[in-house]
Amino acid sequence: MMRTRPLKVALLGCGVVGSEVARIMTTHADDLTARIGAPVEIAGVAVRRPSKVREGIDPALITTDATALLKRGDIDVAIEVIGGIEPARTLITTAFEHGISVVSANKALLAQDGAALHAAAEQHGLDLYYEAAVAGAIPLVRPMRESLAGDKINRVMGIVNGTTNFILDKMDSTGAGYQEALDEATALGYAEADPTADVEGYDAAAKAAILAGIAFHTRVRLDDVYREGMTEVSAADFASAKRMGCTIKLLAILERAADGESVTARVHPAMIPLTHPLASVREAYNAVFVEAEAAGRLMFYGPGAGGSPTASAVLGDLVAVCRNKLAQATGPGESAYTQLPVSAMGEVVTRYHISLDVADKPGVLAQVATTFAEHGVSIDTVRQQGKDGEASLVVVTHRAPDAALSGTVEALRKLDTVRGVASIMRVEGE
């Protein structure tokens, strides 16, 4: 039987995503009612600048007092699209304390304080859903939390930031330098005026922490994720990648150790073969490659940012949370029963592509090879080109602990025949 009394929603934040959520809730009201089993309506919209014109939103719904909105006693669900740590954290906690389930798109907060927020939701018997926090419109969080709940996920590798993928794709396809590609991304609205969170990997690291926690049923915080930005990637790196039949992507890589006793989470640029599905992800799109024991390899692909795609994920969560509310039930909460430790980057087994500027004289290659051998690192391929007393030496290693590879690079820098290390990049996706 259809319930006639509407479920009331507090919308916290009304920027690009929030305004799109409000628009879709209004234009698709009948469909949402049919899918949920009850009408759903926006009861209030909390904003910082009430004077701003917000098309399609009744001005009577606007308030600057988000706390009062949550405390008024008739709110069923809060949608938090403010972003950042505060006041979002306090508002979400307040919502739980007043019997309100929460839908959030806040990756930074979930990566930092997800465990505490999950605990608060569980304490009050409420839902905390956050599909929109990772990979925009791509259904990823819920499939990993629910569809793969009976499987064992061993590895997740993906492109989870559209801005960096756009920049790297332009560098690859047009030969543009980093700054030129960044300028284009900014002009098209893909990059913020301050792109630091994207290009230095902070955004991707937050998403990696969330996905690692879900994939491995353990708590992974933002501080546990190794992070390396992509501002140093050059046109020369792409030229080297092409010679290897590869391209370069900023990847989030989450792995369960072979013995199953630990996990790793990292974000960094890497060369991947053109034959890998992630190599063909273009423009500002996201894609995540999941490797599970029974299901095998799965790939999730789609737009990873923007008002409409992110709003789609928010509204999917809203429907699920409202259905749970009507059924007097809750969906899946935090699953952290494994309590696996997160290994440091130095323990991760990786491959390196290293480009060296060396003296063009006999014995240089032997000296370099000896340095690799002394650190227990095996060389896969080597290419040397020389002219007028100078040469470049490109070495691709076999897999080895990252600490051993880093130690090798430091030792190479001290050789009198090595003029400098032109570039270092990990190789993934074999």
Short mmCIF file of C-alpha atoms in Angstrom, two decimals:
data_model
loop_
_atom_site.label_atom_id
_atom_site.label_comp_id
_atom_site.label_asym_id
_atom_site.label_seq_id
_atom_site.Cartn_x
_atom_site.Cartn_y
_atom_site.Cartn_z
CA MET A 1 0.00 0.00 0.00
CA MET A 2 1.28 3.43 -0.95
CA ARG A 3 1.97 5.70 2.01
CA THR A 4 0.48 9.17 1.51
CA ARG A 5 2.43 11.10 4.14
CA PRO A 6 5.66 12.25 2.50
CA LEU A 7 9.13 11.41 3.70
CA LYS A 8 10.89 14.68 4.39
CA VAL A 9 14.42 15.46 3.28
CA ALA A 10 16.83 18.09 4.58
CA LEU A 11 19.23 19.15 1.84
CA LEU A 12 22.49 20.34 3.37
CA GLY A 13 24.29 22.32 0.69
CA CYS A 14 22.94 23.60 -2.62
CA GLY A 15 25.91 24.04 -4.92
CA VAL A 16 26.46 22.24 -8.22
CA VAL A 17 25.43 18.84 -6.84
CA GLY A 18 22.81 19.99 -4.34
CA SER A 19 20.94 22.12 -6.87
CA GLU A 20 20.86 19.21 -9.30
CA VAL A 21 19.55 16.90 -6.58
CA ALA A 22 16.75 19.39 -5.89
CA ARG A 23 15.94 19.70 -9.58
CA ILE A 24 15.68 15.95 -10.14
CA MET A 25 13.63 15.45 -6.98
CA THR A 26 11.15 18.00 -8.30
CA THR A 27 10.98 16.91 -11.94
CA HIS A 28 10.94 13.18 -11.15
CA ALA A 29 8.72 13.39 -8.07
CA ASP A 30 6.11 10.93 -9.37
CA ASP A 31 8.71 8.35 -10.38
CA LEU A 32 10.48 8.63 -7.03
CA THR A 33 7.17 8.17 -5.24
CA ALA A 34 6.43 5.02 -7.22
CA ARG A 35 9.91 3.58 -6.62
CA ILE A 36 10.01 4.37 -2.92
CA GLY A 37 6.41 3.62 -2.02
CA ALA A 38 5.77 7.06 -0.55
CA PRO A 39 6.12 10.68 -1.64
CA VAL A 40 9.43 12.33 -0.85
CA GLU A 41 9.82 16.08 -0.53
CA ILE A 42 12.48 18.63 0.35
CA ALA A 43 11.56 20.12 3.71
CA GLY A 44 14.46 22.58 3.89
CA VAL A 45 17.67 23.61 2.16
CA ALA A 46 20.60 24.77 4.30
CA VAL A 47 23.00 27.16 2.57
CA ARG A 48 25.65 29.72 3.47
CA ARG A 49 24.48 32.48 1.09
CA PRO A 50 20.69 32.79 1.27
CA SER A 51 20.58 35.77 -1.12
CA LYS A 52 21.80 33.71 -4.07
CA VAL A 53 19.07 32.93 -6.61
CA ARG A 54 18.43 29.18 -6.84
CA GLU A 55 16.22 28.40 -9.78
CA GLY A 56 13.42 25.94 -9.08
CA ILE A 57 13.79 26.06 -5.29
CA ASP A 58 11.11 27.70 -3.18
CA PRO A 59 12.84 30.57 -1.30
CA ALA A 60 10.75 29.65 1.76
CA LEU A 61 12.79 26.42 2.04
CA ILE A 62 16.13 28.24 2.30
CA THR A 63 17.80 28.55 5.69
CA THR A 64 21.26 29.32 7.01
CA ASP A 65 20.66 27.32 10.20
CA ALA A 66 21.32 23.72 9.23
CA THR A 67 21.32 22.58 12.85
CA ALA A 68 17.86 23.96 13.49
CA LEU A 69 16.60 22.30 10.31
CA LEU A 70 17.82 18.93 11.56
CA LYS A 71 16.41 19.45 15.04
CA ARG A 72 12.91 20.49 14.03
CA GLY A 73 11.54 16.95 14.48
CA ASP A 74 10.00 15.97 11.13
CA ILE A 75 13.08 15.19 8.98
CA ASP A 76 13.50 11.59 7.80
CA VAL A 77 16.64 11.80 5.67
CA ALA A 78 19.47 14.33 5.39
CA ILE A 79 21.45 14.71 2.16
CA GLU A 80 24.89 16.16 2.91
CA VAL A 81 26.59 17.72 -0.11
CA ILE A 82 28.52 20.46 1.69
CA GLY A 83 31.91 18.75 1.48
CA GLY A 84 34.93 19.19 3.74
CA ILE A 85 35.28 18.12 7.35
CA GLU A 86 33.36 20.80 9.28
CA PRO A 87 30.54 21.64 9.62
CA ALA A 88 29.64 18.46 7.71
CA ARG A 89 30.85 16.10 10.46
CA THR A 90 28.91 17.89 13.21
CA LEU A 91 25.78 18.09 11.07
CA ILE A 92 25.85 14.39 10.21
CA THR A 93 26.33 13.51 13.88
CA THR A 94 23.44 15.83 14.77
CA ALA A 95 21.25 14.13 12.18
CA PHE A 96 21.91 10.70 13.72
CA GLU A 97 21.19 12.02 17.20
CA HIS A 98 17.76 13.15 15.96
CA GLY A 99 16.80 9.90 14.23
CA ILE A 100 17.72 11.00 10.70
CA SER A 101 19.45 8.71 8.20
CA VAL A 102 22.13 10.31 6.04
CA VAL A 103 23.13 10.25 2.39
CA SER A 104 26.54 11.87 1.82
CA ALA A 105 28.86 12.63 -1.05
CA ASN A 106 31.69 13.65 1.28
CA LYS A 107 34.76 11.58 0.40
CA ALA A 108 37.18 13.60 2.53
CA LEU A 109 35.12 13.20 5.69
CA LEU A 110 34.39 9.51 5.11
CA ALA A 111 38.07 8.78 4.45
CA GLN A 112 39.07 10.55 7.67
CA ASP A 113 36.22 9.71 10.06
CA GLY A 114 34.22 6.97 8.38
CA ALA A 115 34.57 4.58 11.31
CA ALA A 116 33.16 7.09 13.82
CA LEU A 117 30.29 8.03 11.52
CA HIS A 118 29.41 4.39 10.89
CA ALA A 119 29.48 3.76 14.64
CA ALA A 120 27.12 6.68 15.24
CA ALA A 121 24.72 5.46 12.55
CA GLU A 122 24.73 1.95 14.03
CA GLN A 123 24.24 3.25 17.57
CA HIS A 124 21.04 5.00 16.50
CA GLY A 125 19.84 2.28 14.13
CA LEU A 126 20.14 4.47 11.04
CA ASP A 127 21.61 4.40 7.55
CA LEU A 128 24.76 6.04 6.23
CA TYR A 129 24.96 5.77 2.43
CA TYR A 130 27.67 7.37 0.27
CA GLU A 131 27.67 6.04 -3.28
CA ALA A 132 28.34 9.56 -4.59
CA ALA A 133 31.57 9.87 -2.58
CA VAL A 134 33.46 7.63 -5.03
CA ALA A 135 33.44 7.74 -8.84
CA GLY A 136 30.41 9.96 -9.39
CA ALA A 137 27.56 8.21 -11.19
CA ILE A 138 29.30 4.84 -11.40
CA PRO A 139 27.56 2.23 -9.21
CA LEU A 140 30.56 0.99 -7.26
CA VAL A 141 30.15 1.32 -3.49
CA ARG A 142 26.88 -0.61 -3.35
CA PRO A 143 28.01 -3.44 -5.69
CA MET A 144 31.13 -3.87 -3.56
CA ARG A 145 29.19 -3.66 -0.27
CA GLU A 146 26.28 -5.83 -1.38
CA SER A 147 26.64 -7.65 -4.73
CA LEU A 148 30.16 -8.88 -3.90
CA ALA A 149 29.50 -9.37 -0.18
CA GLY A 150 29.72 -13.15 -0.63
CA ASP A 151 32.98 -13.00 -2.56
CA LYS A 152 36.57 -12.19 -1.67
CA ILE A 153 38.04 -9.12 -3.35
CA ASN A 154 41.80 -9.33 -3.78
CA ARG A 155 42.61 -6.25 -5.83
CA VAL A 156 41.04 -2.98 -6.93
CA MET A 157 42.75 -0.75 -9.48
CA GLY A 158 41.15 2.29 -10.97
CA ILE A 159 41.04 5.81 -12.32
CA VAL A 160 38.98 7.68 -9.74
CA ASN A 161 39.70 11.30 -10.59
CA GLY A 162 38.38 12.78 -13.83
CA THR A 163 40.53 15.92 -13.78
CA THR A 164 43.82 14.04 -13.75
CA ASN A 165 42.61 11.56 -16.34
CA PHE A 166 41.64 14.42 -18.65
CA ILE A 167 45.08 16.03 -18.26
CA LEU A 168 47.00 12.79 -18.81
CA ASP A 169 44.78 11.83 -21.75
CA LYS A 170 45.49 15.18 -23.44
CA MET A 171 49.21 14.80 -22.84
CA ASP A 172 49.07 11.34 -24.39
CA SER A 173 46.84 12.11 -27.38
CA THR A 174 48.12 15.57 -28.35
CA GLY A 175 51.67 15.66 -27.03
CA ALA A 176 50.82 18.63 -24.80
CA GLY A 177 52.89 19.40 -21.73
CA TYR A 178 51.45 19.19 -18.23
CA GLN A 179 50.74 22.92 -17.85
CA GLU A 180 49.13 23.20 -21.28
CA ALA A 181 46.84 20.24 -20.55
CA LEU A 182 45.99 21.65 -17.11
CA ASP A 183 45.09 25.00 -18.65
CA GLU A 184 42.70 23.28 -21.05
CA ALA A 185 41.13 21.30 -18.21
CA THR A 186 40.63 24.52 -16.25
CA ALA A 187 39.09 26.33 -19.23
CA LEU A 188 36.61 23.48 -19.73
CA GLY A 189 35.66 23.39 -16.06
CA TYR A 190 37.26 20.01 -15.31
CA ALA A 191 39.89 21.52 -13.01
CA GLU A 192 39.35 23.88 -10.09
CA ALA A 193 41.11 27.24 -9.88
CA ASP A 194 43.33 25.51 -7.30
CA PRO A 195 43.78 21.98 -8.69
CA THR A 196 46.03 20.75 -5.87
CA ALA A 197 43.57 18.22 -4.44
CA ASP A 198 43.27 16.57 -7.83
CA VAL A 199 46.75 16.74 -9.34
CA GLU A 200 48.58 15.89 -6.11
CA GLY A 201 46.37 12.84 -5.58
CA TYR A 202 44.54 13.88 -2.40
CA ASP A 203 41.09 13.41 -3.95
CA ALA A 204 41.99 9.97 -5.32
CA ALA A 205 43.59 8.96 -2.00
CA ALA A 206 40.37 9.72 -0.10
CA LYS A 207 38.41 7.56 -2.51
CA ALA A 208 41.05 4.84 -2.26
CA ALA A 209 40.68 4.75 1.52
CA ILE A 210 36.91 4.32 1.24
CA LEU A 211 37.16 1.59 -1.39
CA ALA A 212 39.89 -0.28 0.48
CA GLY A 213 37.78 -0.40 3.63
CA ILE A 214 34.85 -1.84 1.70
CA ALA A 215 36.90 -4.26 -0.39
CA PHE A 216 38.93 -5.76 2.45
CA HIS A 217 36.49 -5.39 5.37
CA THR A 218 39.05 -3.45 7.35
CA ARG A 219 39.52 0.15 8.43
CA VAL A 220 41.67 2.18 6.08
CA ARG A 221 42.09 5.89 6.79
CA LEU A 222 43.34 8.57 4.46
CA ASP A 223 46.68 8.61 6.31
CA ASP A 224 47.14 4.92 5.45
CA VAL A 225 47.13 5.61 1.70
CA TYR A 226 50.45 6.21 -0.04
CA ARG A 227 50.01 9.24 -2.27
CA GLU A 228 52.06 10.61 -5.14
CA GLY A 229 50.83 13.33 -7.51
CA MET A 230 51.22 13.57 -11.28
CA THR A 231 52.64 17.08 -11.71
CA GLU A 232 56.07 15.72 -12.64
CA VAL A 233 54.80 13.53 -15.48
CA SER A 234 56.34 14.84 -18.70
CA ALA A 235 56.01 14.46 -22.45
CA ALA A 236 59.23 12.44 -22.31
CA ASP A 237 57.55 9.98 -19.93
CA PHE A 238 54.74 9.50 -22.44
CA ALA A 239 57.27 8.95 -25.21
CA SER A 240 58.92 6.24 -23.11
CA ALA A 241 55.54 4.71 -22.33
CA LYS A 242 54.65 4.54 -26.02
CA ARG A 243 57.89 2.76 -26.80
CA MET A 244 56.83 0.13 -24.26
CA GLY A 245 53.30 -0.12 -25.68
CA CYS A 246 51.92 1.68 -22.62
CA THR A 247 50.19 4.86 -21.54
CA ILE A 248 50.23 6.70 -18.20
CA LYS A 249 47.34 6.99 -15.73
CA LEU A 250 46.99 8.21 -12.16
CA LEU A 251 45.86 5.01 -10.46
CA ALA A 252 44.37 4.07 -7.13
CA ILE A 253 45.60 0.55 -6.36
CA LEU A 254 44.32 -1.50 -3.43
CA GLU A 255 45.69 -4.99 -2.82
CA ARG A 256 45.37 -7.84 -0.41
CA ALA A 257 48.74 -9.44 0.35
CA ALA A 258 49.37 -12.91 -1.10
CA ASP A 259 49.24 -14.41 2.39
CA GLY A 260 46.01 -12.55 3.15
CA GLU A 261 47.47 -11.05 6.33
CA SER A 262 47.70 -7.39 5.27
CA VAL A 263 46.52 -4.90 2.68
CA THR A 264 48.01 -1.96 0.82
CA ALA A 265 46.47 1.22 -0.57
CA ARG A 266 48.29 3.62 -2.87
CA VAL A 267 47.74 6.37 -5.42
CA HIS A 268 50.41 7.30 -7.97
CA PRO A 269 51.05 7.68 -11.71
CA ALA A 270 51.87 4.44 -13.47
CA MET A 271 52.51 3.08 -16.91
CA ILE A 272 49.93 0.50 -17.99
CA PRO A 273 49.87 -1.58 -21.20
CA LEU A 274 47.61 -0.35 -23.97
CA THR A 275 45.96 -3.77 -23.86
CA HIS A 276 44.67 -3.16 -20.32
CA PRO A 277 41.01 -1.99 -20.13
CA LEU A 278 41.98 1.08 -18.09
CA ALA A 279 44.30 2.31 -20.86
CA SER A 280 41.33 3.15 -23.08
CA VAL A 281 39.58 5.37 -20.48
CA ARG A 282 39.56 8.81 -22.05
CA GLU A 283 38.76 12.43 -21.17
CA ALA A 284 37.34 12.99 -17.66
CA TYR A 285 35.87 9.51 -17.28
CA ASN A 286 36.51 7.16 -14.36
CA ALA A 287 36.88 3.40 -14.39
CA VAL A 288 37.56 0.87 -11.64
CA PHE A 289 38.85 -2.66 -12.20
CA VAL A 290 37.88 -5.12 -9.43
CA GLU A 291 39.43 -8.58 -9.12
CA ALA A 292 37.42 -10.99 -6.97
CA GLU A 293 38.08 -14.63 -6.20
CA ALA A 294 34.82 -16.06 -7.56
CA ALA A 295 33.51 -13.28 -9.82
CA GLY A 296 36.85 -12.77 -11.55
CA ARG A 297 37.60 -9.43 -13.18
CA LEU A 298 34.91 -6.74 -13.26
CA MET A 299 35.16 -3.23 -14.65
CA PHE A 300 32.97 -0.28 -13.66
CA TYR A 301 33.07 2.68 -16.06
CA GLY A 302 31.36 6.05 -16.42
CA PRO A 303 31.42 9.79 -15.65
CA GLY A 304 33.15 10.33 -12.33
CA ALA A 305 32.17 13.90 -11.50
CA GLY A 306 29.79 16.72 -12.32
CA GLY A 307 26.44 17.84 -10.99
CA SER A 308 24.13 15.43 -12.81
CA PRO A 309 26.25 12.25 -12.50
CA THR A 310 26.90 12.83 -8.79
CA ALA A 311 23.25 13.71 -8.18
CA SER A 312 22.27 10.42 -9.82
CA ALA A 313 24.31 8.53 -7.22
CA VAL A 314 22.87 10.64 -4.38
CA LEU A 315 19.31 9.93 -5.49
CA GLY A 316 19.99 6.23 -5.84
CA ASP A 317 21.05 6.24 -2.21
CA LEU A 318 18.02 8.36 -1.27
CA VAL A 319 15.65 5.78 -2.76
CA ALA A 320 17.40 2.95 -0.90
CA VAL A 321 17.42 4.80 2.43
CA CYS A 322 13.76 5.81 2.09
CA ARG A 323 12.77 2.22 1.33
CA ASN A 324 14.64 1.09 4.43
CA LYS A 325 12.86 3.78 6.44
CA LEU A 326 9.45 2.51 5.33
CA ALA A 327 10.45 -1.08 6.08
CA GLN A 328 11.81 -0.03 9.49
CA ALA A 329 15.13 -1.57 8.56
CA THR A 330 18.66 -0.46 7.77
CA GLY A 331 21.04 -1.36 4.98
CA PRO A 332 24.62 -2.58 5.32
CA GLY A 333 26.86 -0.62 7.66
CA GLU A 334 30.59 -0.76 8.19
CA SER A 335 32.22 -4.17 7.77
CA ALA A 336 35.63 -4.11 9.44
CA TYR A 337 35.78 -7.55 10.98
CA THR A 338 39.13 -8.53 9.42
CA GLN A 339 41.10 -5.74 11.14
CA LEU A 340 43.97 -6.25 8.71
CA PRO A 341 47.03 -4.01 9.02
CA VAL A 342 47.86 -1.65 6.17
CA SER A 343 51.41 -2.22 4.95
CA ALA A 344 53.77 0.65 4.17
CA MET A 345 54.60 1.44 0.56
CA GLY A 346 58.10 0.05 0.95
CA GLU A 347 56.64 -3.45 1.38
CA VAL A 348 54.59 -3.29 -1.82
CA VAL A 349 55.93 -5.37 -4.70
CA THR A 350 56.10 -3.22 -7.85
CA ARG A 351 57.97 -2.69 -11.11
CA TYR A 352 59.90 0.44 -12.04
CA HIS A 353 60.63 2.24 -15.30
CA ILE A 354 63.78 4.31 -14.70
CA SER A 355 65.33 6.74 -17.15
CA LEU A 356 68.95 7.73 -16.42
CA ASP A 357 71.26 10.32 -17.96
CA VAL A 358 74.68 8.67 -18.03
CA ALA A 359 78.16 9.14 -19.43
CA ASP A 360 78.58 7.53 -22.86
CA LYS A 361 81.58 5.36 -22.18
CA PRO A 362 82.38 1.66 -21.73
CA GLY A 363 81.39 -0.01 -18.46
CA VAL A 364 78.45 2.25 -17.59
CA LEU A 365 75.82 -0.41 -18.22
CA ALA A 366 77.78 -2.96 -16.20
CA GLN A 367 78.09 -0.52 -13.29
CA VAL A 368 74.35 0.20 -13.35
CA ALA A 369 73.48 -3.50 -13.60
CA THR A 370 75.73 -4.26 -10.65
CA THR A 371 73.94 -1.64 -8.55
CA PHE A 372 70.58 -3.27 -9.30
CA ALA A 373 71.98 -6.71 -8.42
CA GLU A 374 73.42 -5.44 -5.11
CA HIS A 375 69.93 -4.36 -4.07
CA GLY A 376 68.30 -7.62 -5.12
CA VAL A 377 66.43 -6.11 -8.08
CA SER A 378 66.28 -8.01 -11.36
CA ILE A 379 66.30 -6.11 -14.68
CA ASP A 380 63.65 -7.00 -17.24
CA THR A 381 64.73 -4.81 -20.18
CA VAL A 382 67.31 -2.11 -20.82
CA ARG A 383 67.74 0.38 -23.67
CA GLN A 384 70.71 2.68 -24.18
CA GLN A 385 71.21 5.55 -26.61
CA GLY A 386 74.37 7.68 -26.78
CA LYS A 387 75.75 10.71 -28.58
CA ASP A 388 78.65 13.15 -28.05
CA GLY A 389 79.72 11.71 -24.72
CA GLU A 390 76.22 11.70 -23.18
CA ALA A 391 73.70 8.87 -23.13
CA SER A 392 70.32 7.89 -21.83
CA LEU A 393 69.71 4.54 -20.20
CA VAL A 394 66.17 3.24 -19.73
CA VAL A 395 65.73 0.31 -17.37
CA VAL A 396 62.53 -1.63 -16.67
CA THR A 397 62.73 -3.91 -13.67
CA HIS A 398 61.02 -7.11 -12.67
CA ARG A 399 58.75 -6.94 -9.62
CA ALA A 400 60.50 -6.28 -6.32
CA PRO A 401 59.72 -4.64 -2.95
CA ASP A 402 59.32 -0.91 -3.45
CA ALA A 403 61.88 -0.23 -0.72
CA ALA A 404 64.50 -2.20 -2.67
CA LEU A 405 63.68 -0.27 -5.84
CA SER A 406 63.85 3.06 -4.03
CA GLY A 407 67.18 2.06 -2.51
CA THR A 408 68.47 1.15 -5.95
CA VAL A 409 67.56 4.57 -7.31
CA GLU A 410 69.32 6.32 -4.44
CA ALA A 411 72.43 4.23 -5.07
CA LEU A 412 72.32 5.01 -8.79
CA ARG A 413 72.30 8.74 -8.01
CA LYS A 414 75.68 8.32 -6.27
CA LEU A 415 77.44 6.71 -9.24
CA ASP A 416 79.95 9.03 -10.91
CA THR A 417 78.80 7.80 -14.33
CA VAL A 418 75.17 8.76 -13.70
CA ARG A 419 74.53 12.42 -14.49
CA GLY A 420 70.98 12.31 -13.17
CA VAL A 421 67.73 10.37 -12.87
CA ALA A 422 65.48 11.83 -15.57
CA SER A 423 62.31 10.01 -14.48
CA ILE A 424 61.02 7.19 -12.32
CA MET A 425 57.62 5.59 -12.80
CA ARG A 426 55.96 2.42 -11.63
CA VAL A 427 54.62 -0.07 -14.16
CA GLU A 428 51.26 -1.75 -13.46
CA GLY A 429 48.59 -3.86 -15.06
CA GLU A 430 50.53 -6.77 -16.51
#
